[in-house]
Coordinates of C-alpha atoms and ligand atoms in Angstrom, one line a residue:
Chain A
M1 CA 0.0 0.0 0.0
T2 CA 2.7 2.4 0.9
T3 CA 5.8 0.9 -0.8
D4 CA 5.6 3.2 -3.8
V5 CA 6.3 6.4 -1.8
T6 CA 9.5 8.1 -2.5
T7 CA 11.2 9.7 0.4
P8 CA 13.4 12.7 -0.2
A9 CA 17.0 11.8 0.9
S10 CA 18.1 13.0 4.3
T11 CA 20.5 15.9 4.4
G12 CA 22.5 14.3 7.2
R13 CA 25.9 12.9 6.7
V14 CA 28.8 11.4 8.7
L15 CA 31.5 13.7 9.8
G16 CA 35.2 12.7 9.9
P17 CA 36.5 12.0 13.4
V18 CA 38.4 15.3 13.7
R19 CA 35.5 17.4 12.3
A20 CA 33.1 15.6 14.7
S21 CA 35.3 16.6 17.7
L22 CA 35.6 20.1 16.5
I23 CA 31.8 20.4 16.0
F24 CA 31.5 19.2 19.6
V25 CA 33.9 22.0 20.7
E26 CA 31.8 24.5 18.6
A27 CA 28.7 23.3 20.6
L28 CA 30.4 23.9 23.9
W29 CA 31.7 27.3 22.7
T30 CA 28.1 28.2 22.0
W31 CA 27.3 27.4 25.6
Y32 CA 30.4 29.1 26.8
R33 CA 29.6 32.4 25.1
R34 CA 26.5 32.6 27.2
N35 CA 28.0 31.3 30.4
W36 CA 31.7 32.3 30.6
R37 CA 31.2 34.8 33.4
A38 CA 30.7 32.0 35.9
T39 CA 34.1 30.5 35.1
V40 CA 36.2 33.6 35.3
V41 CA 36.5 33.5 39.1
S42 CA 37.9 30.0 39.3
S43 CA 40.0 30.3 36.1
V44 CA 41.5 33.7 36.4
V45 CA 40.6 35.7 39.5
Q46 CA 41.5 32.9 41.9
P47 CA 45.1 32.4 40.6
V48 CA 45.6 36.1 40.4
L49 CA 44.5 36.5 44.0
F50 CA 46.9 33.7 45.0
L51 CA 49.7 35.5 43.1
L52 CA 48.9 38.7 45.0
A53 CA 48.4 37.3 48.5
L54 CA 51.1 34.6 48.5
G55 CA 53.4 35.9 45.8
F56 CA 53.6 39.5 46.8
G57 CA 52.2 39.4 50.3
L58 CA 53.7 36.4 52.0
G59 CA 56.5 36.3 49.4
S60 CA 57.8 39.7 50.5
Q61 CA 58.9 37.9 53.7
V62 CA 60.7 35.2 51.8
R63 CA 64.3 35.8 50.9
P64 CA 65.5 34.6 47.5
T65 CA 67.4 31.4 48.2
E66 CA 68.6 28.3 46.5
A67 CA 65.2 26.8 47.0
T68 CA 63.6 29.5 44.9
G69 CA 66.4 29.3 42.4
G70 CA 67.7 32.6 43.6
L71 CA 64.5 34.3 42.4
E72 CA 62.0 36.5 44.1
Y73 CA 59.2 34.3 45.5
V74 CA 56.5 35.8 43.4
V75 CA 58.5 35.2 40.2
Y76 CA 59.2 31.7 41.4
L77 CA 55.5 31.1 42.0
A78 CA 54.0 32.6 38.9
P79 CA 54.6 29.8 36.4
A80 CA 53.7 27.1 38.9
L81 CA 50.4 28.8 39.7
L82 CA 49.6 28.5 36.0
V83 CA 50.2 24.8 36.1
A84 CA 48.4 24.2 39.4
T85 CA 45.3 26.2 38.3
A86 CA 45.2 24.2 35.1
A87 CA 45.1 21.0 37.1
Q88 CA 42.2 22.3 39.1
I89 CA 40.2 23.4 36.1
G90 CA 40.9 20.1 34.4
A91 CA 39.6 18.3 37.4
F92 CA 36.5 20.4 37.8
E93 CA 35.6 20.3 34.1
S94 CA 35.7 16.5 34.2
T95 CA 33.4 15.9 37.2
Y96 CA 29.9 17.5 37.3
P97 CA 29.8 18.6 33.7
V98 CA 30.5 15.0 32.6
L99 CA 28.0 13.5 35.0
S100 CA 25.4 16.0 34.0
S101 CA 25.9 15.3 30.3
F102 CA 25.3 11.6 31.0
K103 CA 22.7 11.7 33.6
W104 CA 21.0 15.0 34.4
Q105 CA 20.7 16.9 31.1
Q106 CA 21.6 13.8 29.1
T107 CA 23.1 15.9 26.3
Y108 CA 25.5 13.1 25.5
L109 CA 22.6 10.8 24.9
A110 CA 21.2 13.3 22.4
I111 CA 24.5 13.5 20.6
A112 CA 24.9 9.8 20.6
A113 CA 21.8 9.6 18.4
T114 CA 23.6 11.7 15.7
P115 CA 26.3 10.3 13.5
V116 CA 28.9 11.3 16.1
S117 CA 30.3 8.3 18.0
P118 CA 31.0 8.0 21.8
G119 CA 34.8 8.1 21.2
Q120 CA 34.4 11.3 19.2
I121 CA 32.3 12.8 22.0
L122 CA 35.1 12.1 24.4
A123 CA 37.7 13.5 22.0
G124 CA 35.6 16.7 21.7
H125 CA 35.2 16.9 25.5
L126 CA 39.0 16.7 26.1
T127 CA 39.8 19.0 23.2
W128 CA 37.4 21.5 24.7
I129 CA 39.1 21.3 28.1
G130 CA 42.4 21.9 26.3
V131 CA 41.0 25.0 24.6
R132 CA 39.6 26.2 27.9
L133 CA 42.9 25.7 29.7
G134 CA 44.8 27.5 27.0
G135 CA 42.4 30.5 27.0
S136 CA 42.2 31.0 30.7
G137 CA 46.0 30.4 31.1
A138 CA 46.7 33.1 28.5
V139 CA 44.5 35.6 30.4
Y140 CA 46.3 34.7 33.6
L141 CA 49.7 35.3 31.9
L142 CA 48.6 38.6 30.6
V143 CA 47.7 39.7 34.2
A144 CA 51.0 38.3 35.5
A145 CA 52.9 40.2 32.8
V146 CA 51.2 43.4 33.7
L147 CA 52.2 42.8 37.3
G148 CA 55.7 42.4 36.1
V149 CA 56.4 38.9 37.5
L150 CA 57.2 37.1 34.2
T151 CA 60.9 36.7 33.2
G152 CA 60.3 36.2 29.5
P153 CA 58.4 34.7 26.6
G154 CA 59.6 31.2 27.7
V155 CA 56.5 31.1 29.8
L156 CA 54.5 30.4 26.7
V157 CA 56.0 27.0 26.7
T158 CA 54.9 26.7 30.4
L159 CA 51.4 27.4 29.1
L160 CA 51.7 24.3 26.9
V161 CA 52.9 22.4 29.9
A162 CA 50.0 23.7 31.9
V163 CA 47.5 22.6 29.3
L164 CA 49.1 19.1 29.2
T165 CA 49.0 18.9 33.0
G166 CA 45.4 19.9 33.1
L167 CA 44.5 17.3 30.5
A168 CA 46.5 14.6 32.3
V169 CA 44.3 15.3 35.3
A170 CA 41.1 15.6 33.3
A171 CA 41.4 12.4 31.3
P172 CA 41.4 9.9 34.2
I173 CA 38.8 11.8 36.2
T174 CA 36.6 11.9 33.1
A175 CA 37.0 8.1 32.8
Y176 CA 35.8 7.8 36.4
A177 CA 33.0 10.3 36.1
A178 CA 31.6 8.4 33.1
T179 CA 31.0 5.4 35.4
I180 CA 29.1 7.3 38.1
E181 CA 25.3 6.7 38.4
S182 CA 24.8 8.5 41.7
E183 CA 24.5 12.3 42.3
G184 CA 28.3 12.7 42.3
Q185 CA 29.1 12.9 46.0
Q186 CA 32.3 11.0 45.1
F187 CA 33.6 14.2 43.5
N188 CA 34.0 16.0 46.8
A189 CA 36.4 13.3 47.9
I190 CA 38.4 13.8 44.7
F191 CA 38.7 17.5 45.3
R192 CA 39.4 17.2 49.0
F193 CA 41.8 14.3 49.0
V194 CA 43.5 14.5 45.6
V195 CA 43.2 17.9 43.9
M196 CA 43.6 20.1 46.9
P197 CA 46.6 18.4 48.5
M198 CA 48.2 18.1 45.1
T199 CA 47.8 21.8 44.5
L200 CA 49.2 22.7 47.9
F201 CA 52.0 20.2 48.5
A202 CA 53.2 18.9 45.2
G203 CA 55.9 21.5 44.5
A204 CA 53.9 24.5 43.3
F205 CA 54.3 26.7 46.4
F206 CA 57.5 25.2 47.7
P207 CA 60.0 22.6 46.6
I208 CA 59.0 19.1 47.7
E209 CA 62.5 18.7 49.3
Q210 CA 60.8 20.6 52.2
L211 CA 58.4 17.6 52.7
P212 CA 59.4 14.8 55.0
A213 CA 61.3 12.3 53.0
W214 CA 58.8 9.5 53.4
I215 CA 56.0 11.4 51.7
R216 CA 57.9 12.7 48.8
P217 CA 57.2 9.6 46.6
V218 CA 53.5 10.6 46.9
A219 CA 54.3 13.9 45.3
W220 CA 56.3 12.2 42.5
I221 CA 53.2 10.5 41.2
T222 CA 51.2 13.7 41.0
P223 CA 50.8 15.4 37.6
V224 CA 51.1 18.8 39.4
W225 CA 54.7 18.0 40.5
H226 CA 55.8 16.9 37.0
G227 CA 54.0 19.8 35.5
T228 CA 55.5 22.5 37.8
E229 CA 59.0 21.0 37.6
L230 CA 58.8 21.0 33.8
G231 CA 56.9 24.4 33.7
R232 CA 59.5 26.1 35.8
G233 CA 62.4 24.4 34.1
V234 CA 61.5 25.7 30.7
V235 CA 61.4 29.4 32.0
F236 CA 64.1 29.4 34.6
G237 CA 66.5 26.8 33.1
G238 CA 68.4 24.4 35.3
L239 CA 66.4 21.4 34.2
E240 CA 68.4 18.6 32.5
W241 CA 67.1 17.0 29.3
L242 CA 66.6 13.6 30.9
P243 CA 64.4 14.6 33.8
A244 CA 62.5 17.0 31.5
L245 CA 61.7 14.1 29.1
G246 CA 60.7 12.1 32.2
H247 CA 58.2 14.7 33.3
L248 CA 56.8 15.0 29.8
A249 CA 56.5 11.2 29.5
F250 CA 54.7 10.9 32.8
L251 CA 52.2 13.6 31.8
L252 CA 51.6 12.1 28.4
A253 CA 51.3 8.6 29.8
L254 CA 48.8 9.6 32.4
F255 CA 46.7 11.4 29.7
A256 CA 46.9 8.5 27.3
A257 CA 45.9 6.0 30.0
G258 CA 43.0 8.2 31.2
A259 CA 41.8 8.8 27.6
A260 CA 41.9 5.1 26.8
L261 CA 39.9 4.2 29.9
A262 CA 37.5 7.1 29.3
T263 CA 36.9 5.9 25.7
R264 CA 36.0 2.5 26.9
N265 CA 33.7 3.9 29.6
Y266 CA 32.0 6.4 27.2
R267 CA 31.3 3.6 24.7
R268 CA 29.9 1.4 27.4
R269 CA 27.6 4.0 28.8
L270 CA 26.4 5.5 25.5
S271 CA 25.7 2.2 23.8
A272 CA 24.1 0.0 26.5
Chain B
M1 CA 16.7 -1.4 0.3
G2 CA 17.2 -4.4 2.6
E3 CA 14.9 -7.4 2.4
N4 CA 11.9 -6.7 0.2
G5 CA 12.1 -2.9 0.5
A6 CA 11.7 -2.7 4.3
L7 CA 13.3 0.2 6.1
V8 CA 13.5 -1.8 9.3
H9 CA 13.8 -5.5 9.2
A10 CA 14.2 -7.5 12.4
R11 CA 14.2 -11.2 12.8
D12 CA 14.3 -12.9 16.3
L13 CA 15.7 -9.6 17.7
V14 CA 16.8 -10.0 21.3
K15 CA 18.0 -7.4 23.9
Q16 CA 19.4 -8.5 27.1
F17 CA 20.5 -6.5 30.1
G18 CA 22.7 -8.8 32.1
D19 CA 20.4 -11.8 32.8
F20 CA 17.2 -9.9 32.1
A21 CA 15.8 -10.1 28.6
A22 CA 13.9 -6.9 27.8
V23 CA 13.2 -8.0 24.2
R24 CA 12.7 -11.7 23.6
G25 CA 12.9 -12.5 19.9
I26 CA 10.7 -10.2 17.9
D27 CA 10.1 -10.0 14.1
V28 CA 9.3 -6.6 12.7
E29 CA 9.1 -5.3 9.2
V30 CA 8.5 -1.5 8.6
R31 CA 7.9 -0.5 5.0
R32 CA 8.9 2.7 3.4
G33 CA 6.3 5.5 3.9
E34 CA 4.2 3.8 6.5
A35 CA 3.5 4.8 10.1
F36 CA 4.2 1.8 12.3
G37 CA 3.3 1.6 16.0
F38 CA 4.6 -0.2 19.1
L39 CA 1.9 -0.6 21.7
G40 CA 2.4 -2.1 25.1
P41 CA 2.3 -1.6 28.9
N42 CA 5.2 -0.3 31.0
G43 CA 8.3 -2.5 30.6
A44 CA 7.1 -4.2 27.5
G45 CA 10.4 -3.5 25.7
K46 CA 9.2 -0.7 23.4
S47 CA 12.0 1.7 24.2
S48 CA 14.6 -1.0 24.2
T49 CA 13.5 -1.9 20.7
M50 CA 13.5 1.7 19.6
R51 CA 17.0 2.2 20.9
M52 CA 18.3 -0.7 18.9
V53 CA 16.7 0.6 15.7
A54 CA 18.2 4.0 16.5
C55 CA 21.6 2.4 16.5
V56 CA 22.4 3.5 20.1
S57 CA 22.0 0.1 21.7
P58 CA 23.6 -3.0 20.3
R59 CA 21.4 -6.0 19.9
T60 CA 22.1 -9.1 22.0
G61 CA 20.9 -11.5 19.3
G62 CA 19.0 -11.9 16.1
D63 CA 19.2 -10.0 12.9
L64 CA 18.5 -6.3 12.4
R65 CA 18.7 -4.1 9.3
V66 CA 17.9 -0.4 9.3
L67 CA 17.8 1.4 5.9
G68 CA 19.2 -1.7 4.5
M69 CA 22.4 -1.5 6.7
D70 CA 23.6 -3.3 9.8
P71 CA 23.6 -1.1 12.9
E72 CA 26.6 -2.8 14.2
R73 CA 28.8 -1.9 11.2
D74 CA 27.1 1.2 9.8
G75 CA 25.7 2.9 12.9
P76 CA 26.9 6.4 12.0
R77 CA 25.7 6.2 8.4
I78 CA 22.3 5.0 9.5
R79 CA 22.0 7.6 12.3
A80 CA 22.9 10.3 9.8
R81 CA 19.5 9.6 8.1
L82 CA 17.4 9.0 11.2
G83 CA 15.4 11.4 13.4
V84 CA 15.0 10.4 17.0
V85 CA 12.6 11.6 19.7
P86 CA 13.7 9.8 22.9
Q87 CA 11.1 9.0 25.6
Q88 CA 12.9 11.5 27.9
D89 CA 13.8 14.9 26.5
N90 CA 17.5 15.6 26.4
L91 CA 17.7 19.2 25.3
D92 CA 20.5 21.5 26.4
S93 CA 18.5 23.5 28.9
E94 CA 21.2 26.2 29.2
L95 CA 21.0 27.1 25.5
T96 CA 18.2 29.0 23.7
V97 CA 15.5 27.2 21.8
R98 CA 17.1 28.2 18.5
Q99 CA 20.6 27.3 19.6
N100 CA 19.4 23.8 20.4
L101 CA 18.5 23.3 16.8
H102 CA 21.6 25.0 15.5
V103 CA 24.0 23.0 17.6
Y104 CA 22.2 19.7 16.9
G105 CA 22.1 20.2 13.2
R106 CA 25.9 20.7 13.1
F107 CA 26.4 17.1 14.3
F108 CA 24.8 16.0 11.1
G109 CA 27.5 17.7 9.0
L110 CA 25.1 20.5 8.0
S111 CA 26.5 23.9 7.1
K112 CA 25.8 26.9 9.4
A113 CA 23.7 28.5 6.7
H114 CA 21.6 25.4 6.1
V115 CA 21.0 24.9 9.8
R116 CA 20.0 28.5 10.3
A117 CA 17.4 28.3 7.6
K118 CA 16.1 24.9 8.7
A119 CA 15.9 26.0 12.3
T120 CA 13.6 28.9 11.4
E121 CA 11.4 26.6 9.4
L122 CA 11.2 24.1 12.2
L123 CA 10.5 26.7 14.9
D124 CA 7.5 27.7 12.8
F125 CA 6.5 24.0 12.4
A126 CA 6.6 23.5 16.1
Q127 CA 5.0 26.9 16.9
L128 CA 7.9 28.0 18.9
T129 CA 8.9 31.0 16.9
D130 CA 7.9 33.4 19.8
R131 CA 10.2 31.6 22.2
A132 CA 13.1 31.1 19.8
E133 CA 15.6 33.3 21.7
D134 CA 14.5 32.1 25.2
E135 CA 16.5 29.7 27.2
V136 CA 15.0 26.2 27.3
E137 CA 15.1 25.6 31.1
P138 CA 11.9 27.6 32.0
L139 CA 9.8 26.3 29.1
S140 CA 6.8 24.2 29.8
G141 CA 7.0 20.4 29.4
G142 CA 4.9 20.5 26.2
M143 CA 7.1 23.2 24.6
K144 CA 10.2 21.1 25.4
R145 CA 8.6 18.1 23.8
R146 CA 7.8 20.1 20.7
L147 CA 11.3 21.4 20.5
T148 CA 12.7 17.8 20.9
I149 CA 10.5 16.8 18.0
A150 CA 11.6 19.8 15.9
R151 CA 15.2 19.0 16.6
S152 CA 14.7 15.4 15.4
L153 CA 13.8 16.8 12.0
I154 CA 16.9 19.0 11.5
N155 CA 18.5 16.5 9.1
D156 CA 15.3 15.9 7.1
P157 CA 15.2 12.2 8.3
E158 CA 13.9 9.4 6.1
L159 CA 12.9 7.4 9.2
L160 CA 11.6 9.2 12.3
L161 CA 11.5 7.3 15.6
L162 CA 9.1 8.7 18.2
D163 CA 9.2 7.2 21.6
E164 CA 6.0 8.3 23.3
P165 CA 5.9 11.7 21.5
T166 CA 2.8 13.1 23.1
T167 CA 3.2 12.0 26.7
G168 CA 2.8 15.2 28.8
L169 CA 1.2 17.2 26.0
D170 CA -2.2 18.8 26.5
P171 CA -5.0 17.8 24.0
Q172 CA -4.5 20.8 21.8
A173 CA -0.7 20.2 21.5
R174 CA -1.4 16.5 20.8
H175 CA -3.7 17.3 17.9
L176 CA -1.2 19.8 16.6
L177 CA 1.5 17.1 16.7
W178 CA -0.7 14.5 15.0
D179 CA -1.3 17.0 12.2
R180 CA 2.4 17.6 11.9
L181 CA 3.2 13.9 11.8
F182 CA 0.5 13.3 9.3
R183 CA 2.1 16.0 7.1
L184 CA 5.5 14.4 7.4
K185 CA 4.0 11.1 6.4
Q186 CA 2.5 12.7 3.3
N187 CA 6.0 13.9 2.4
G188 CA 7.2 10.3 2.4
V189 CA 8.8 10.1 5.9
T190 CA 8.5 6.7 7.5
L191 CA 7.3 6.9 11.1
I192 CA 7.8 4.5 14.0
I193 CA 5.8 5.5 17.1
T194 CA 5.5 4.0 20.6
T195 CA 2.5 5.1 22.6
H196 CA 0.3 4.3 25.5
Y197 CA -2.6 6.1 23.8
M198 CA -5.0 4.0 21.8
D199 CA -6.6 6.9 20.1
E200 CA -3.1 8.0 19.0
A201 CA -2.3 4.6 17.6
E202 CA -5.7 4.5 15.8
Q203 CA -5.2 8.0 14.4
L204 CA -1.6 7.6 13.3
C205 CA -0.6 4.0 12.6
D206 CA -1.1 2.1 9.4
R207 CA 0.1 -1.0 11.2
L208 CA 1.1 -1.8 14.7
V209 CA 2.3 -4.5 17.0
V210 CA 1.3 -5.0 20.6
M211 CA 4.2 -5.9 22.8
D212 CA 4.0 -7.5 26.2
G213 CA 6.9 -8.8 28.3
G214 CA 9.4 -8.4 25.5
R215 CA 7.3 -10.3 22.9
I216 CA 4.9 -9.4 20.2
V217 CA 1.5 -10.7 21.0
A218 CA -0.5 -9.3 18.0
E219 CA 0.2 -7.5 14.8
G220 CA -2.0 -5.8 12.2
S221 CA -3.8 -2.6 11.2
P222 CA -5.9 -1.0 14.0
S223 CA -9.2 -2.2 12.3
E224 CA -7.8 -5.7 11.6
L225 CA -6.8 -6.0 15.3
I226 CA -10.2 -4.9 16.4
G227 CA -11.9 -7.3 14.0
R228 CA -9.8 -10.2 15.1
Y229 CA -9.6 -9.7 18.9
S230 CA -12.8 -7.7 19.8
T231 CA -16.4 -7.4 18.9
R232 CA -18.1 -4.5 17.0
E233 CA -19.5 -2.9 20.1
V234 CA -18.9 -2.9 23.8
L235 CA -21.4 -2.3 26.6
E236 CA -20.0 -0.8 29.7
L237 CA -21.9 -1.2 33.0
R238 CA -21.1 0.5 36.2
F239 CA -22.3 -0.5 39.6
P240 CA -22.2 1.2 43.0
P241 CA -18.8 0.9 44.7
G242 CA -18.6 -2.0 47.1
E243 CA -21.5 -3.8 45.6
P244 CA -20.6 -7.1 43.9
A245 CA -21.2 -7.0 40.2
P246 CA -23.9 -9.4 39.0
E247 CA -21.7 -11.4 36.6
A248 CA -23.8 -14.5 36.9
D249 CA -27.0 -12.7 35.8
L250 CA -25.3 -11.7 32.6
D251 CA -24.3 -15.3 31.6
G252 CA -24.7 -16.0 27.9
L253 CA -25.8 -12.5 27.0
C254 CA -22.5 -11.5 25.3
D255 CA -19.5 -13.0 23.5
R256 CA -17.1 -12.1 26.3
L257 CA -17.1 -10.4 29.6
E258 CA -14.3 -8.5 31.2
V259 CA -14.4 -7.5 34.9
L260 CA -12.6 -4.3 35.7
P261 CA -12.3 -2.9 39.2
D262 CA -14.9 -0.2 38.5
R263 CA -17.0 -1.7 35.7
L264 CA -18.0 -4.6 33.6
L265 CA -17.3 -4.7 29.8
L266 CA -19.6 -6.8 27.7
Y267 CA -18.4 -7.6 24.2
T268 CA -21.1 -8.0 21.6
A269 CA -22.2 -7.1 18.1
D270 CA -25.2 -5.2 19.4
G271 CA -24.8 -3.3 22.6
E272 CA -28.3 -1.9 22.9
A273 CA -29.9 -5.4 22.6
V274 CA -27.7 -6.8 25.4
L275 CA -28.5 -3.8 27.6
A276 CA -32.2 -4.4 27.1
A277 CA -31.7 -8.1 27.8
A278 CA -29.8 -7.4 31.0
H279 CA -32.6 -5.0 32.1
A280 CA -35.1 -7.8 31.5
R281 CA -33.1 -10.0 33.9
G282 CA -33.3 -7.4 36.6
V283 CA -29.7 -6.1 36.3
R284 CA -29.7 -2.4 37.5
P285 CA -26.4 -0.7 36.8
V286 CA -25.7 2.9 38.0
S287 CA -24.8 3.8 34.5
S288 CA -24.5 2.2 31.1
L289 CA -22.7 3.1 27.9
V290 CA -22.7 1.5 24.5
R291 CA -19.6 2.3 22.4
R292 CA -17.5 1.0 19.4
S293 CA -14.7 -1.4 20.2
T294 CA -11.2 0.3 20.3
L295 CA -7.7 -0.9 20.4
E296 CA -7.9 -0.5 24.2
D297 CA -10.3 -3.5 24.2
V298 CA -7.9 -5.5 22.0
F299 CA -5.2 -4.7 24.4
L300 CA -7.2 -5.7 27.4
H301 CA -8.1 -9.0 25.8
L302 CA -4.5 -9.8 24.8
T303 CA -2.7 -8.8 28.0
G304 CA -5.4 -8.8 30.6
R305 CA -4.5 -5.3 31.5
T306 CA -5.6 -1.8 30.7
L307 CA -2.9 0.1 28.8
V308 CA -2.4 3.1 31.0
D309 CA -2.0 1.9 34.5
Ligands
ATP401 N1 19.8 0.0 30.6 C1 19.0 -0.9 31.2 N2 19.5 -1.7 32.1 C2 18.8 -2.7 32.7 N3 17.5 -2.9 32.4 C3 16.9 -2.1 31.5 C4 17.6 -1.1 30.8 N4 16.7 -0.5 30.0 C5 15.6 -1.1 30.1 N5 15.6 -2.1 31.0 C6 14.5 -3.0 31.4 O1 14.0 -3.6 30.3 C7 12.6 -3.6 30.4 C8 11.9 -3.0 29.2 O2 12.2 -1.6 29.3 P1 11.7 -0.6 28.2 O3 12.2 0.7 28.6 O4 12.1 -1.1 26.8 O5 10.1 -0.7 28.3 P2 9.0 0.2 27.6 O6 8.1 -0.7 26.9 O7 9.6 1.3 26.8 O8 8.2 0.8 28.9 P3 7.6 2.2 29.2 O9 6.2 2.2 28.6 O10 7.5 2.3 30.6 O11 8.5 3.2 28.6 C9 12.2 -3.0 31.7 O12 12.0 -4.0 32.6 C10 13.4 -2.2 32.1 O13 13.6 -2.1 33.5
MG402 MG1 9.6 3.3 27.0

């Protein structure tokens, strides 16, 4: 009865994997253009306040020593704050926003019904975090430059290190967030027992040589320590090639492992 | 296109969640240009089936072809040509109405210019033009539903999957939607609809299946199903609450008798004649009603349950 009907062809088509992830970023950019104000405090204002209070305020009481590489404390602190803030943003962007996309708003489920695949959604999510980290890091550096605490353009390499550090934190947390079915109470534990201690004690504000020897190995496995060592090394020098490559390898490996796990978890949850 | 021109072709299709089988071996064939319905009570497996057809949920067993392709291998290519209205709205509530359409269209590889023009057309189609620049969050449930439906059309789908499209809509909005779906069908779009509403199924579906417990228990056009599983007319008798219904007195008066908590249903070719005969036997209901048989009666007969519980 109805088999002779001709249907006009659909206009939809399949995007390549890179395009698909970029369209995902474009979608988040549409959201961000409306909602960026809410992120300015945690992304830019907070690190600048830290720079003022700890760098200039408390730092004025700190004499340049070997521990600060002979630098004024605020100068010593500036690139590390960039890295530590990136870690915090990377962590946050991978918790509630991910859970909400799966569970509350279910926007991931909506996108999974388009030609875009779960793996491409994840790639888009991580790319977006990279863009966010690069953007807010650049604004922070601009403020720091105006305050006169940067030593030179080498800090732009630190910005890349900060983006990598943020992503190395984001990828495994994203993998975890993709498995959560509850209201996300677990995230508080991550912030309290992982992100916060890592920010404070893993070498950003003072060298980990100041920590008791027994706890130093804990700092060694944090992305913030590797990120700040590398991020400072590239602006202040004094970092050998081998350790530098080691830090880089650690961050890349953490990111790759997290991304692989997250890909699996996204696939599982979006095609059940 | 697939086996004998079917847009959807399923044989012995199974969906299992762990040990639990939500869909237990169904055969379905949806032809190009028709409106096909899935009816069934809560938990029957309608949404599970829809999600497999939408290529967002891999089948556990059996064979499935959508648009002539295998969802397992060609998921993205199939999805590019589908429209999906999920049972639960999943709009981006922090974007505007128009942005929701723009953003979604881009995932189908559509250019910005194309999406812009299409969004304006769809806003009009869904009567949301007035609210185009408003954020989605504060919209009413019915408006969100209409936006979800508009969004599903952004890629001019050849096959549109609607999982309970009118649940939560007021009668006016339902009729508007029926009209829109009818127009889409006229334009050659194939529709698959799940619903709890019998009138909706009768209005919209050329053919439908009744599902229960993961199986198909009946299949046909609405009138075929009524002809096969019900009588021409139904006499409904209500009795005062608490008073036992006089089933015994009605023995032999009708083809079949259903006892519901609040009324008796007497299936017969001639309702008025049975009512008169019941009166003659001294049966005194509080109220009586003679009506035509509907799919609801078919459903009750097949599953022993009313559809909306
Ligand atoms: N992801 C899942 N994991 C486990 N069980 C599931 C899952 N999805 C559905 N089920 C189960 O499968 C059965 C069929 O569910 P389904 O959603 O397909 O029913 P339905 O016919 O759409 O019902 P309703 O009319 O309530 O929407 C239910 O018992 C449900 O609990
Ligand atoms: Mg359902």
